[in-house]
């Protein structure tokens, strides 16, 4: 099996499980990251044969370290699942003559405007869009595209620094809030339900796929503190309302030439049935959604990914359940004071609960704008989607954390 460099093997936390999976499947794993080795998660630390502690923001230093290492140990492959350093991974491949995505192939996964240009050329429906680094450019794009529109970073992740704008007056309010963003994407707002299409690919084939349903759309969830956002991994991917979105996801992978690894896509289904593509990342979904997918499948998708990128093959994955995450936001500010409704919900629906990970009483509540996981999460599963949604909504409304 190969010697594999894993960039940022311990951060964010779920990277440790991908690092462990590489070793479990048989790779010799070389870690390169910002964290001192002593603070790496134990899962990552135990999986590494060697670790280079170097600033990932200093690309030249990373490449120099790996050039030096390559004089003593063969490097066969470079993997990175944390979005900020995927271009660095591609540059390492080019510098060391390794297989995998090049810098040119990686950029459409990082630059939302470039991505949409590639997909437009392939005939895939995307929102009307433009990118700009100036206020004048934003005004011009808004006039051309029309309201409502969305403004977001071209290289962002999740819904950070993302705003819906319904009028010129709202645009003038939003502009100061995005002044720190170097380049933004201005695009048509699509009124629709929002889904994901997630894949694990190996040797050019889709070896596993998933559709998740956002309840509500992430932009709404980030706009209202009282909402308990849900992500629902769906069991039945042959549902009529999903078919066109899945087919579009296949077309996107082909258009971008993606062959090996995780992808996370977001797409919209309008009331009239039209599907519109949102965006893609060459990475897994965040906010512990891989855990949700694992519970839907009774599988270890970290290992599925590792097998796919190392061998081009993976064992088939069944999907016996729907599974949902519910993120909780405490009411009030300061420290968690009490939790209400949990005992009743566990008594009635405890068999459906896979994960219960809430901040304990006494902990300081988190900034709900800065992290989707907020003050804790619950993962549920059930074979019946309607029953799962009912239970998830009860956890959303009846379980409450209070802070003061």
Short mmCIF file of C-alpha atoms in Angstrom, two decimals:
data_model
loop_
_atom_site.label_atom_id
_atom_site.label_comp_id
_atom_site.label_asym_id
_atom_site.label_seq_id
_atom_site.Cartn_x
_atom_site.Cartn_y
_atom_site.Cartn_z
CA UNK A 1 0.00 0.00 0.00
CA UNK A 2 1.17 3.57 -0.61
CA UNK A 3 2.78 6.18 1.58
CA UNK A 4 0.12 8.89 1.81
CA UNK A 5 0.56 12.49 2.94
CA UNK A 6 -2.53 13.73 4.79
CA UNK A 7 -2.74 17.51 5.10
CA UNK A 8 -4.25 18.72 8.36
CA UNK A 9 -4.78 15.22 9.77
CA UNK A 10 -6.37 16.42 13.00
CA UNK A 11 -8.30 19.58 12.21
CA UNK A 12 -11.22 19.98 11.87
CA UNK A 13 -11.90 17.14 14.28
CA UNK A 14 -13.48 14.76 11.75
CA UNK A 15 -10.19 14.77 9.77
CA UNK A 16 -8.83 12.48 12.48
CA UNK A 17 -11.31 9.78 11.46
CA UNK A 18 -10.32 10.01 7.79
CA UNK A 19 -6.65 9.81 8.84
CA UNK A 20 -7.35 6.73 10.94
CA UNK A 21 -9.26 5.15 8.07
CA UNK A 22 -6.29 5.53 5.70
CA UNK A 23 -4.13 3.58 8.15
CA UNK A 24 -6.83 0.98 8.75
CA UNK A 25 -7.13 0.32 5.02
CA UNK A 26 -3.37 -0.19 4.83
CA UNK A 27 -1.64 3.10 3.98
CA UNK A 28 1.43 4.43 5.72
CA UNK A 29 0.19 7.89 6.67
CA UNK A 30 2.43 10.96 6.88
CA UNK A 31 0.73 13.92 8.52
CA UNK A 32 1.45 17.56 7.73
CA UNK A 33 -0.29 20.18 9.81
CA UNK A 34 -0.36 23.32 11.94
CA UNK A 35 -1.08 21.56 15.22
CA UNK A 36 1.74 20.44 17.52
CA UNK A 37 1.79 16.66 17.52
CA UNK A 38 0.85 16.59 21.21
CA UNK A 39 -2.53 18.22 20.59
CA UNK A 40 -3.54 16.05 17.65
CA UNK A 41 -6.67 13.99 18.36
CA UNK A 42 -5.61 10.52 19.56
CA UNK A 43 -7.23 8.86 16.53
CA UNK A 44 -4.98 10.85 14.20
CA UNK A 45 -1.83 10.60 16.32
CA UNK A 46 -2.08 6.81 16.56
CA UNK A 47 -2.56 6.48 12.80
CA UNK A 48 0.50 8.50 11.73
CA UNK A 49 3.83 6.94 10.88
CA UNK A 50 5.44 10.43 10.75
CA UNK A 51 4.33 14.01 11.34
CA UNK A 52 5.65 17.29 9.95
CA UNK A 53 4.62 20.28 12.07
CA UNK A 54 4.64 23.20 9.65
CA UNK A 55 2.37 26.15 8.89
CA UNK A 56 -0.01 25.13 6.11
CA UNK A 57 -0.38 28.81 5.24
CA UNK A 58 3.28 28.81 4.13
CA UNK A 59 3.07 26.76 0.94
CA UNK A 60 6.78 27.01 0.18
CA UNK A 61 7.68 25.73 3.66
CA UNK A 62 5.30 22.77 3.28
CA UNK A 63 6.75 21.85 -0.10
CA UNK A 64 10.32 22.23 1.18
CA UNK A 65 9.54 19.95 4.13
CA UNK A 66 8.06 17.30 1.85
CA UNK A 67 10.92 17.56 -0.65
CA UNK A 68 13.31 16.90 2.22
CA UNK A 69 11.21 14.00 3.45
CA UNK A 70 10.98 12.51 -0.03
CA UNK A 71 14.76 12.04 -0.05
CA UNK A 72 14.32 9.50 2.74
CA UNK A 73 10.85 8.05 2.15
CA UNK A 74 8.79 7.56 -0.97
CA UNK A 75 5.64 9.72 -1.21
CA UNK A 76 2.94 8.18 -3.40
CA UNK A 77 -0.16 10.25 -2.79
CA UNK A 78 -1.43 13.46 -1.18
CA UNK A 79 -4.89 13.79 0.35
CA UNK A 80 -6.63 16.82 1.82
CA UNK A 81 -10.26 17.09 2.90
CA UNK A 82 -10.14 20.54 4.47
CA UNK A 83 -11.19 23.10 1.89
CA UNK A 84 -8.67 25.91 2.59
CA UNK A 85 -5.72 23.68 1.70
CA UNK A 86 -6.95 21.74 -1.31
CA UNK A 87 -5.06 23.98 -3.72
CA UNK A 88 -1.93 23.41 -1.61
CA UNK A 89 -2.45 19.66 -1.97
CA UNK A 90 -2.70 20.08 -5.74
CA UNK A 91 0.46 22.18 -5.84
CA UNK A 92 2.33 19.50 -3.86
CA UNK A 93 1.22 16.90 -6.41
CA UNK A 94 2.54 19.03 -9.25
CA UNK A 95 5.83 19.83 -7.47
CA UNK A 96 6.51 16.19 -6.60
CA UNK A 97 5.07 14.63 -9.77
CA UNK A 98 2.29 12.76 -7.97
CA UNK A 99 -1.07 11.58 -9.35
CA UNK A 100 -4.33 13.31 -8.50
CA UNK A 101 -6.04 16.63 -9.05
CA UNK A 102 -3.88 19.45 -10.42
CA UNK A 103 -4.13 23.10 -9.41
CA UNK A 104 -6.17 23.85 -12.55
CA UNK A 105 -8.54 20.97 -11.81
CA UNK A 106 -8.90 22.05 -8.17
CA UNK A 107 -9.73 25.73 -8.69
CA UNK A 108 -13.34 25.19 -9.89
CA UNK A 109 -14.03 23.46 -6.56
CA UNK A 110 -12.74 26.52 -4.66
CA UNK A 111 -13.92 29.43 -6.84
CA UNK A 112 -17.72 29.45 -7.07
CA UNK A 113 -17.75 31.74 -10.09
CA UNK A 114 -15.28 29.61 -12.05
CA UNK A 115 -17.26 26.51 -11.08
CA UNK A 116 -20.45 27.99 -12.48
CA UNK A 117 -18.71 29.01 -15.68
CA UNK A 118 -17.56 25.42 -16.23
CA UNK A 119 -21.04 24.07 -15.51
CA UNK A 120 -22.73 26.70 -17.69
CA UNK A 121 -20.53 25.57 -20.58
CA UNK A 122 -21.66 21.98 -19.94
CA UNK A 123 -25.33 23.03 -20.16
CA UNK A 124 -26.07 22.56 -16.45
CA UNK A 125 -28.58 25.02 -14.97
CA UNK A 126 -27.01 27.33 -12.39
CA UNK A 127 -28.31 30.59 -10.90
CA UNK A 128 -27.56 33.70 -12.95
CA UNK A 129 -24.29 34.95 -11.51
CA UNK A 130 -21.33 37.30 -11.55
CA UNK A 131 -18.23 37.81 -9.40
CA UNK A 132 -16.63 41.07 -8.35
CA UNK A 133 -14.29 42.60 -5.83
CA UNK A 134 -15.77 46.10 -5.76
CA UNK A 135 -18.96 47.77 -4.58
CA UNK A 136 -19.43 49.19 -8.07
CA UNK A 137 -19.27 45.67 -9.46
CA UNK A 138 -21.82 44.46 -6.93
CA UNK A 139 -24.24 47.26 -7.88
CA UNK A 140 -23.79 46.44 -11.57
CA UNK A 141 -24.34 42.71 -11.02
CA UNK A 142 -27.44 43.37 -8.93
CA UNK A 143 -28.91 45.53 -11.68
CA UNK A 144 -28.21 42.88 -14.30
CA UNK A 145 -29.39 39.85 -12.26
CA UNK A 146 -32.29 41.47 -10.43
CA UNK A 147 -33.69 40.98 -6.94
CA UNK A 148 -33.88 38.86 -4.87
CA UNK A 149 -30.25 37.83 -5.01
CA UNK A 150 -27.59 36.16 -2.88
CA UNK A 151 -24.17 37.61 -2.10
CA UNK A 152 -21.49 35.24 -0.79
CA UNK A 153 -17.71 34.66 -0.92
CA UNK A 154 -16.47 32.91 -4.03
CA UNK A 155 -14.29 30.63 -1.87
CA UNK A 156 -16.48 30.29 1.21
CA UNK A 157 -17.82 27.22 2.95
CA UNK A 158 -21.27 26.81 4.44
CA UNK A 159 -23.34 29.98 4.74
CA UNK A 160 -20.74 32.25 6.33
CA UNK A 161 -20.84 35.84 5.01
CA UNK A 162 -23.84 34.91 2.86
CA UNK A 163 -26.79 37.28 2.56
CA UNK A 164 -30.09 37.38 0.76
CA UNK A 165 -30.80 40.84 -0.65
CA UNK A 166 -34.29 41.84 -1.77
CA UNK A 167 -33.81 45.49 -2.71
CA UNK A 168 -31.33 48.27 -3.35
CA UNK A 169 -31.88 49.51 0.21
CA UNK A 170 -31.00 46.07 1.63
CA UNK A 171 -27.94 45.92 -0.62
CA UNK A 172 -26.65 49.16 0.85
CA UNK A 173 -27.11 47.68 4.34
CA UNK A 174 -25.25 44.47 3.45
CA UNK A 175 -22.24 46.04 1.72
CA UNK A 176 -20.47 47.09 4.96
CA UNK A 177 -20.91 43.55 6.33
CA UNK A 178 -19.00 41.99 3.42
CA UNK A 179 -16.31 44.65 3.13
CA UNK A 180 -13.71 42.19 4.46
CA UNK A 181 -14.45 39.64 1.70
CA UNK A 182 -12.01 40.10 -1.17
CA UNK A 183 -14.20 38.71 -3.96
CA UNK A 184 -17.89 37.86 -3.82
CA UNK A 185 -20.33 35.95 -5.98
CA UNK A 186 -23.57 37.77 -6.76
CA UNK A 187 -26.24 35.36 -7.94
CA UNK A 188 -29.92 34.86 -8.55
CA UNK A 189 -31.84 33.73 -5.46
CA UNK A 190 -33.59 30.43 -6.19
CA UNK A 191 -36.89 30.02 -4.30
CA UNK A 192 -36.90 26.27 -3.69
CA UNK A 193 -36.22 23.42 -1.32
CA UNK A 194 -32.52 22.73 -0.84
CA UNK A 195 -30.81 19.34 -0.93
CA UNK A 196 -27.32 17.92 -1.05
CA UNK A 197 -25.83 15.29 -3.29
CA UNK A 198 -22.78 13.71 -1.68
CA UNK A 199 -20.57 11.09 -3.31
CA UNK A 200 -17.52 8.96 -2.74
CA UNK A 201 -15.76 8.27 -6.04
CA UNK A 202 -12.96 5.89 -6.94
CA UNK A 203 -11.23 5.35 -10.27
CA UNK A 204 -13.85 7.51 -12.01
CA UNK A 205 -16.90 5.70 -10.61
CA UNK A 206 -19.43 6.78 -7.98
CA UNK A 207 -19.09 4.10 -5.31
CA UNK A 208 -21.48 5.64 -2.77
CA UNK A 209 -23.97 8.49 -2.88
CA UNK A 210 -26.24 10.33 -0.47
CA UNK A 211 -28.99 12.94 -0.64
CA UNK A 212 -29.63 15.12 2.38
CA UNK A 213 -32.56 17.47 2.85
CA UNK A 214 -32.02 20.75 4.66
CA UNK A 215 -34.84 21.75 7.00
CA UNK A 216 -35.01 24.72 6.64
CA UNK A 217 -32.61 26.10 4.03
CA UNK A 218 -29.24 27.00 5.58
CA UNK A 219 -29.64 30.70 4.85
CA UNK A 220 -32.88 30.76 6.85
CA UNK A 221 -31.32 28.77 9.66
CA UNK A 222 -28.42 31.23 9.92
CA UNK A 223 -30.80 34.18 10.00
CA UNK A 224 -32.98 33.20 13.00
CA UNK A 225 -31.54 32.10 16.33
CA UNK A 226 -34.71 30.30 17.45
CA UNK A 227 -34.48 27.74 14.63
CA UNK A 228 -33.11 24.26 15.36
CA UNK A 229 -31.62 23.38 11.94
CA UNK A 230 -31.97 19.84 10.63
CA UNK A 231 -30.06 17.83 8.04
CA UNK A 232 -31.92 14.67 6.97
CA UNK A 233 -30.04 11.91 5.12
CA UNK A 234 -32.68 10.21 3.00
CA UNK A 235 -33.01 6.45 2.70
CA UNK A 236 -34.84 6.20 -0.61
CA UNK A 237 -32.85 7.89 -3.38
CA UNK A 238 -35.25 6.66 -6.06
CA UNK A 239 -37.96 9.08 -4.87
CA UNK A 240 -39.36 10.90 -7.90
CA UNK A 241 -38.49 14.36 -6.55
CA UNK A 242 -34.79 13.43 -6.24
CA UNK A 243 -34.11 11.78 -9.59
CA UNK A 244 -33.38 14.95 -11.59
CA UNK A 245 -31.10 16.35 -8.87
CA UNK A 246 -29.08 13.13 -8.69
CA UNK A 247 -28.73 13.03 -12.47
CA UNK A 248 -27.54 16.65 -12.40
CA UNK A 249 -24.96 15.66 -9.77
CA UNK A 250 -23.61 12.98 -12.11
CA UNK A 251 -23.34 15.57 -14.88
CA UNK A 252 -21.44 17.94 -12.58
CA UNK A 253 -18.88 15.29 -11.64
CA UNK A 254 -18.35 14.51 -15.33
CA UNK A 255 -18.04 18.19 -16.28
CA UNK A 256 -15.43 18.82 -13.57
CA UNK A 257 -13.51 15.63 -14.27
CA UNK A 258 -13.65 14.42 -10.68
CA UNK A 259 -12.46 10.82 -10.26
CA UNK A 260 -11.52 10.01 -6.65
CA UNK A 261 -12.57 11.23 -3.22
CA UNK A 262 -15.53 12.83 -1.46
CA UNK A 263 -17.78 15.46 -3.02
CA UNK A 264 -20.43 17.59 -1.36
CA UNK A 265 -22.94 19.28 -3.66
CA UNK A 266 -25.94 21.49 -2.96
CA UNK A 267 -28.89 21.84 -5.30
CA UNK A 268 -32.40 23.27 -5.40
CA UNK A 269 -35.77 21.85 -6.44
CA UNK A 270 -38.30 24.52 -7.36
CA UNK A 271 -42.06 24.17 -6.89
CA UNK A 272 -42.47 23.54 -10.63
CA UNK A 273 -39.97 20.64 -10.51
CA UNK A 274 -37.04 22.46 -12.11
CA UNK A 275 -33.68 21.62 -10.53
CA UNK A 276 -30.91 24.18 -10.24
CA UNK A 277 -27.33 23.46 -9.21
CA UNK A 278 -25.86 25.38 -6.28
CA UNK A 279 -22.24 24.48 -5.67
CA UNK A 280 -19.76 21.65 -5.12
CA UNK A 281 -16.80 21.03 -2.84
CA UNK A 282 -14.22 18.28 -3.27
CA UNK A 283 -14.70 17.32 0.37
CA UNK A 284 -17.20 15.67 2.70
CA UNK A 285 -20.11 17.64 4.14
CA UNK A 286 -19.36 19.33 7.45
CA UNK A 287 -21.23 19.66 10.76
CA UNK A 288 -20.89 15.92 11.47
CA UNK A 289 -23.05 15.02 8.47
CA UNK A 290 -20.78 12.06 7.71
CA UNK A 291 -21.85 10.71 11.11
CA UNK A 292 -25.49 11.16 10.08
CA UNK A 293 -24.81 9.28 6.84
CA UNK A 294 -23.03 6.51 8.77
CA UNK A 295 -26.09 6.00 10.98
CA UNK A 296 -28.36 5.92 7.91
CA UNK A 297 -26.18 3.20 6.41
CA UNK A 298 -24.86 1.29 9.45
CA UNK A 299 -21.49 1.81 7.77
CA UNK A 300 -18.10 3.47 8.21
CA UNK A 301 -17.91 5.94 5.35
CA UNK A 302 -14.51 7.17 6.54
CA UNK A 303 -13.19 3.74 5.56
CA UNK A 304 -15.26 3.72 2.37
CA UNK A 305 -13.52 6.95 1.37
CA UNK A 306 -10.09 5.59 2.27
CA UNK A 307 -10.63 2.43 0.23
CA UNK A 308 -11.89 4.48 -2.72
CA UNK A 309 -8.89 6.83 -2.87
CA UNK A 310 -6.34 4.09 -2.22
CA UNK A 311 -7.69 1.27 -4.38
CA UNK A 312 -10.45 2.72 -6.57
CA UNK A 313 -12.89 0.22 -5.04
CA UNK A 314 -15.09 -0.04 -1.96
CA UNK A 315 -17.55 -2.48 -0.46
CA UNK A 316 -21.21 -1.77 -1.33
CA UNK A 317 -23.09 0.30 1.26
CA UNK A 318 -26.73 -0.36 2.15
CA UNK A 319 -29.09 2.32 3.44
CA UNK A 320 -31.69 0.87 5.85
CA UNK A 321 -32.58 4.15 7.61
CA UNK A 322 -33.34 7.81 7.21
CA UNK A 323 -31.21 9.77 9.69
CA UNK A 324 -31.36 13.36 10.91
CA UNK A 325 -29.23 15.77 12.88
CA UNK A 326 -30.89 18.52 14.93
CA UNK A 327 -28.73 21.40 16.18
CA UNK A 328 -29.78 23.19 19.34
CA UNK A 329 -29.28 26.83 20.28
CA UNK A 330 -29.71 27.87 23.89
CA UNK A 331 -32.06 30.68 24.82
CA UNK A 332 -30.36 33.52 26.64
CA UNK A 333 -26.67 34.31 26.99
CA UNK A 334 -23.86 33.19 29.25
CA UNK A 335 -23.68 29.71 30.75
CA UNK A 336 -26.09 26.83 30.23
CA UNK A 337 -28.46 26.96 33.20
CA UNK A 338 -30.92 24.16 32.54
CA UNK A 339 -32.28 21.75 29.94
CA UNK A 340 -36.00 21.14 29.54
CA UNK A 341 -37.94 18.47 27.67
CA UNK A 342 -35.10 15.97 27.24
CA UNK A 343 -36.27 13.31 29.71
CA UNK A 344 -39.76 13.20 28.19
CA UNK A 345 -38.44 12.95 24.64
CA UNK A 346 -35.98 10.19 25.53
CA UNK A 347 -38.72 8.23 27.29
CA UNK A 348 -40.91 8.38 24.19
CA UNK A 349 -38.32 8.24 21.40
CA UNK A 350 -35.10 6.98 22.95
CA UNK A 351 -34.94 4.04 20.54
CA UNK A 352 -34.51 6.50 17.67
CA UNK A 353 -31.64 8.44 19.27
CA UNK A 354 -28.16 7.58 18.00
CA UNK A 355 -26.20 10.56 19.34
CA UNK A 356 -26.98 12.99 22.16
CA UNK A 357 -24.23 15.59 22.41
CA UNK A 358 -25.44 18.71 24.24
CA UNK A 359 -23.36 21.21 26.18
CA UNK A 360 -23.56 20.34 29.89
CA UNK A 361 -25.10 22.61 32.48
CA UNK A 362 -22.46 25.15 33.47
CA UNK A 363 -20.78 25.33 30.04
CA UNK A 364 -20.68 28.68 28.28
CA UNK A 365 -22.95 28.70 25.25
CA UNK A 366 -21.38 29.04 21.82
CA UNK A 367 -21.82 31.77 19.23
CA UNK A 368 -24.61 30.31 17.09
CA UNK A 369 -23.56 32.49 14.13
CA UNK A 370 -20.05 31.02 14.12
CA UNK A 371 -20.83 27.29 14.31
CA UNK A 372 -23.72 25.27 12.95
CA UNK A 373 -23.36 22.71 15.74
CA UNK A 374 -24.11 25.55 18.17
CA UNK A 375 -24.87 24.30 21.70
CA UNK A 376 -25.17 20.65 20.80
CA UNK A 377 -26.80 18.14 18.53
CA UNK A 378 -28.94 15.05 18.40
CA UNK A 379 -28.81 12.39 15.69
CA UNK A 380 -31.95 10.29 15.13
CA UNK A 381 -32.81 7.53 12.70
CA UNK A 382 -35.90 5.65 11.54
CA UNK A 383 -36.80 3.63 8.43
CA UNK A 384 -39.96 5.72 7.98
CA UNK A 385 -39.30 9.29 6.82
CA UNK A 386 -42.57 10.79 8.02
CA UNK A 387 -42.06 9.32 11.49
CA UNK A 388 -38.46 10.55 11.61
CA UNK A 389 -39.48 14.09 10.63
CA UNK A 390 -42.17 14.12 13.31
CA UNK A 391 -39.70 13.04 15.98
CA UNK A 392 -37.05 15.48 14.75
CA UNK A 393 -39.53 18.34 14.90
CA UNK A 394 -40.39 17.42 18.48
CA UNK A 395 -36.71 17.57 19.45
CA UNK A 396 -36.52 20.87 17.61
CA UNK A 397 -39.42 22.46 19.45
CA UNK A 398 -39.77 20.69 22.82
CA UNK A 399 -36.11 20.29 23.79
CA UNK A 400 -34.80 23.62 25.05
CA UNK A 401 -31.51 24.75 26.56
CA UNK A 402 -31.48 27.92 28.62
CA UNK A 403 -28.49 30.13 29.44
CA UNK A 404 -27.94 33.07 31.77
#
